[in-house]
Amino acid sequence: MYHLEDTIAAIATPAGVGGLGIVRISGDEAFPIAGRLFMTAKPLDRRRQILFGKFKNPKTGEILDEGLLLVMPKPHSYTTEDVIEFHVHGSPALLEQLMEILVDLGARLAEPGEFTYRAFLHGRLDLAQAEAVETMVSAQGDAARRQALKQLTGGLSAHLEPIEEVLKSLYLKIEARLEFSDDGIPSLDQEKFGKEVGGVKEELRKLLESYQQGKVIREGLAVALVGPPNVGKSSLLNALLGTSRAIVTPIAGTTRDVVEGEIRLKGVRIRLFDTAGIREAKNVVEVEGIRRSRQVIEEADVIFWLVDAAHPQESLKELKEALLPKDRTHYLFNKMDLAKTKEPWKGSNLEKSRCIALSCETGEGLTQVTEKIEKLIQTPLGSEDVVLTSARHQQEIQKAFQNLERLQGLISAKQPFEIWAEELREAALSIGRIRGRNLPATAFEDIFMKFCIGK
Amino acid sequence: MSFFSSSYDVIIVGAGHAGCEAALACARMGLSTALLTMNPDTIAKMSCNPAIGGLAKGHLVREIDALGGEMGRATDETSIQSRVLNRTQGPAVWGLRAQCDKEQYNQRMKNTILRQPGLSVLQAMVDRLMVVNGVVKGVVTEFGDEIKAKAVVVTTGTFLNGLMHIGETKIEGGRNGDLSSKGLPTHLKELGFEVGRLKTGTNPRVRRESIDFSKTEEQWGDEDPIPFSHFTTTFPLQPQIACHITYTNGQTHQAIKDNMSRSPLYSGVIKGIGPRYCPSIEDKVVKFPDKERHQIFLEPEGLSSSEYYLNGLSTSLPLDAQYSFLHTIPGLEQAEIVRPGYAVEYDFVPPTQVTHSLETYRVKNLFLAGQINGTSGYEEAAAQGLMAGINAALAVKGLAPFTLSRTEAYIGVLVDDLVTKGTDEPYRLFTSKAEYRLLLRPDNADIRLMEKGFELGLIPALAREAVIEKKVQIEKGLKGFRTRILPPEAAPNEALQLTVQDRSLYLDNIMRRPWITYEGLRPFLPQDLHFDPEVAFQIEVELKYEGYLVKQRQEIQRQSRNETLPVPHNFPYLKVIGFSREAKEKLNKIRPETFGQATRIQGVTQADLAVLLLAISRYSKKQAESAAAFVQENQD
């Protein structure tokens, strides 16, 4: 069912690579959302206009593309609401990324035909046009149905079906005990139940992860170079840009000084970020620099911590204070040409497999660094599990995941069943929506098959 | 040919749980009302189990009470054991349930009816309705007497073509010992109503003196029982007694299997569809062969009655077979059957033929309530009876109908399910059928509904003022909890697990912790945050469930536009291009009253709904344009 209160977003150009790609949003939030995505000197004013400028990801500050912004304030737009169009280059990956950001900023993905639908309801179309619209909406609904079916015959359905089944059975276990508490159903084995919840959550986590992996294919891999001053971060960056023999795209004029360059390895964009040192703040500008470094670290797929191989103790001391996420961090011992030992990580508690000996001066170890990156790209790409590609599906699975996370909290805090049921019902509804089902009606019917109830 | 003629505002046909509520509501709303029954001795008779309430059903009774209905008060006065099911599983799923003294219950209700000013009781069987130009004008009894009325409520229970089965024996009647109504169902078909057939069953009743209770488990009610009615001040009013529990075993199941060929259910004699949530013992044995035993409750039918109701043993096997399996059950080895169990088949009018006010589409001012609408259960019947009675009265007064939505009350869920989905088995309400279960709690029925009851004239002004004051107190309490911090003397506190850091937290944050209760916190609360238990309970629930409740309220808000968007009843669905075939058929049959109702029809997809919304707007524009053209032409 269509809601009319929220702001909707959709890609308006046909799927596939084209010269031009258009993303359109409509609703009360259109202006604030566009304001955060489109870089302008002053706030967007409410008049019909076409602007040229850059689009940035407000979360990372990354420049996505440059292009046109078409501003159509209400009521002079197709839907009669505030409508804003983003005209960018027609790359599917870019358009999808834009959509994700829009959803992040509070828009909802539009259902098929929803723009036209709003247009009609707001009296924008006349009677003669309306009949055509009906047919079109219905045809689009059919197309969407067919599309969904097609997608569901693939890998996603195979993943979701068992998940939905388990969720349903967990939900029924609770409902049966609530609705028929007097009917002699054995009391719930909470430990087993908790394990089953954990199991489904793990499945959902894998799907979400696969979405992240798919994202690497679409958006590239972000690598942060971090470490104390003068350990050779910039030298490494230059060396990587030089040795890769790929096209170097230095990005100028960005809002963030840390974006340094981009290379391609095995067809995947590798974005390299050279960060300001973490502990060198002496004035306001530097404080800002450090804040940005932190953000880069947070969002990077891979973190390279550089250690001065000649004086490893100092660098490692700072490492402790930097509090990096261990699972994403690798350690590069630079300036090996000046080092006293061949394995300078000895004596620290770093995993040997995460350490590389390097000299930007002599070129020693550079191949190992690029090989490391390639390996990191390949791990996700090698697996066959990238089944989750749609932002809409990702949204629903994320919601279900959060439901189960809360449910685990409810179980351990011994909260009443009635709110367990609420979380389970919502989780199952989310998964059901991906599969085009309406759960509650059908789920409850199964109670009579699974439990002997009734007096 | 007429021997007797009289005239009322409203006639109620049938004096069961639906008919009684309907009659009382009409009379209390100031209309002259006649309640027609085949037998005044059976007014408000509990034909099946001697209990009222349970999950969802208890919720209904609370709502009936908050709207000024009678069932809650009658139950409290005649309760002999009271229990809240799910007491540890959260307030929204508390199932208030009471064993009643059956005889007391029907005496109590009968006297209330007979003493009600403006309400006449007449023994009569209705043979047909008087319908003129699609409007009901009264009824005709089997003796040919005509009784006129401006509105008629039909609550005939299982009596329309009632047919009872015990083994291979068939007896006509709506209840053992009673008659069956044959004229009315035929007449309803003549009027063009679609009529279907359902089946239900009841359990054997045995002599108390023949039960060996030493072989059974005792089951007592709650030590601090909660009454149903908002108006009950002293409770319980009479001694509380125990129920007993025993179990079937392998021998029982064998005895049932040995006789299965003689069961009318399994030999194909019974055509009506029975309820899955209330299976016969034959069904249980066949469908769950791995289950070693089934639970049987021995429920007393009353304080002075010697009959015991065997809950869990619904059966339609022949009497000798009932004996042979009964005698295998511990405690029932010597049991003497007073009334055998039996199945009953009856006609119903599939409820997609009535509106949300329970008026039929086909005949104006004709209302249906209870089992005739395909439901089962005393509480479901009473709730519909109350709504049908209220709406009959409003129709006579020329006022707009009174309906409740799914987001306001279980009564709303019940009625909307019936008129939107119809039913193919006797319909029973469950709490999981409510989308917003956490909001529709038994504890807040008064807050949700009592002011509405007052506006209808069914709730006294004093009660309404009390509810308004209660709401003010709750608001005040919530504000206090959200804006005041924990006083320093409260923390640290080991029992409440409060630390010094908690001193800077707002009280609502403290309250949200699972182990904290209002009572536990009370000694540390400032004087103006001391509330009486009912108000404190509301504050506690509201704060503890805040996240869930806020979300559900937002969702309701989002959908309110759909719920209030009307769809014209004569909308030409078949002419709209763009519906899927299934949607077209369903919409055309059910004819939703609002867009919101259309969204709940099975088989109607998102795309269909979009088409529908477009088509409605176009249709109303066209209507407006042709009306304007008409005016134009006449002016010319």
Short mmCIF file of C-alpha atoms in Angstrom, two decimals, chain A residues 122 138 146 222 241 259 274 281 326 365 428 431:
data_model
loop_
_atom_site.label_atom_id
_atom_site.label_comp_id
_atom_site.label_asym_id
_atom_site.label_seq_id
_atom_site.Cartn_x
_atom_site.Cartn_y
_atom_site.Cartn_z
CA HIS A 122 -3.01 15.48 -6.08
CA SER A 138 -1.08 -2.10 -13.04
CA ARG A 146 7.71 -10.58 -12.59
CA ALA A 222 38.92 1.96 0.77
CA LEU A 241 50.50 5.16 -7.33
CA VAL A 259 41.66 11.65 -0.06
CA ASP A 274 46.70 9.14 3.51
CA ALA A 281 47.35 18.04 17.05
CA LYS A 326 42.18 -5.33 14.75
CA GLY A 365 58.01 -5.36 -0.12
CA ALA A 428 9.23 -12.25 9.75
CA ILE A 431 11.64 -11.10 5.27
#
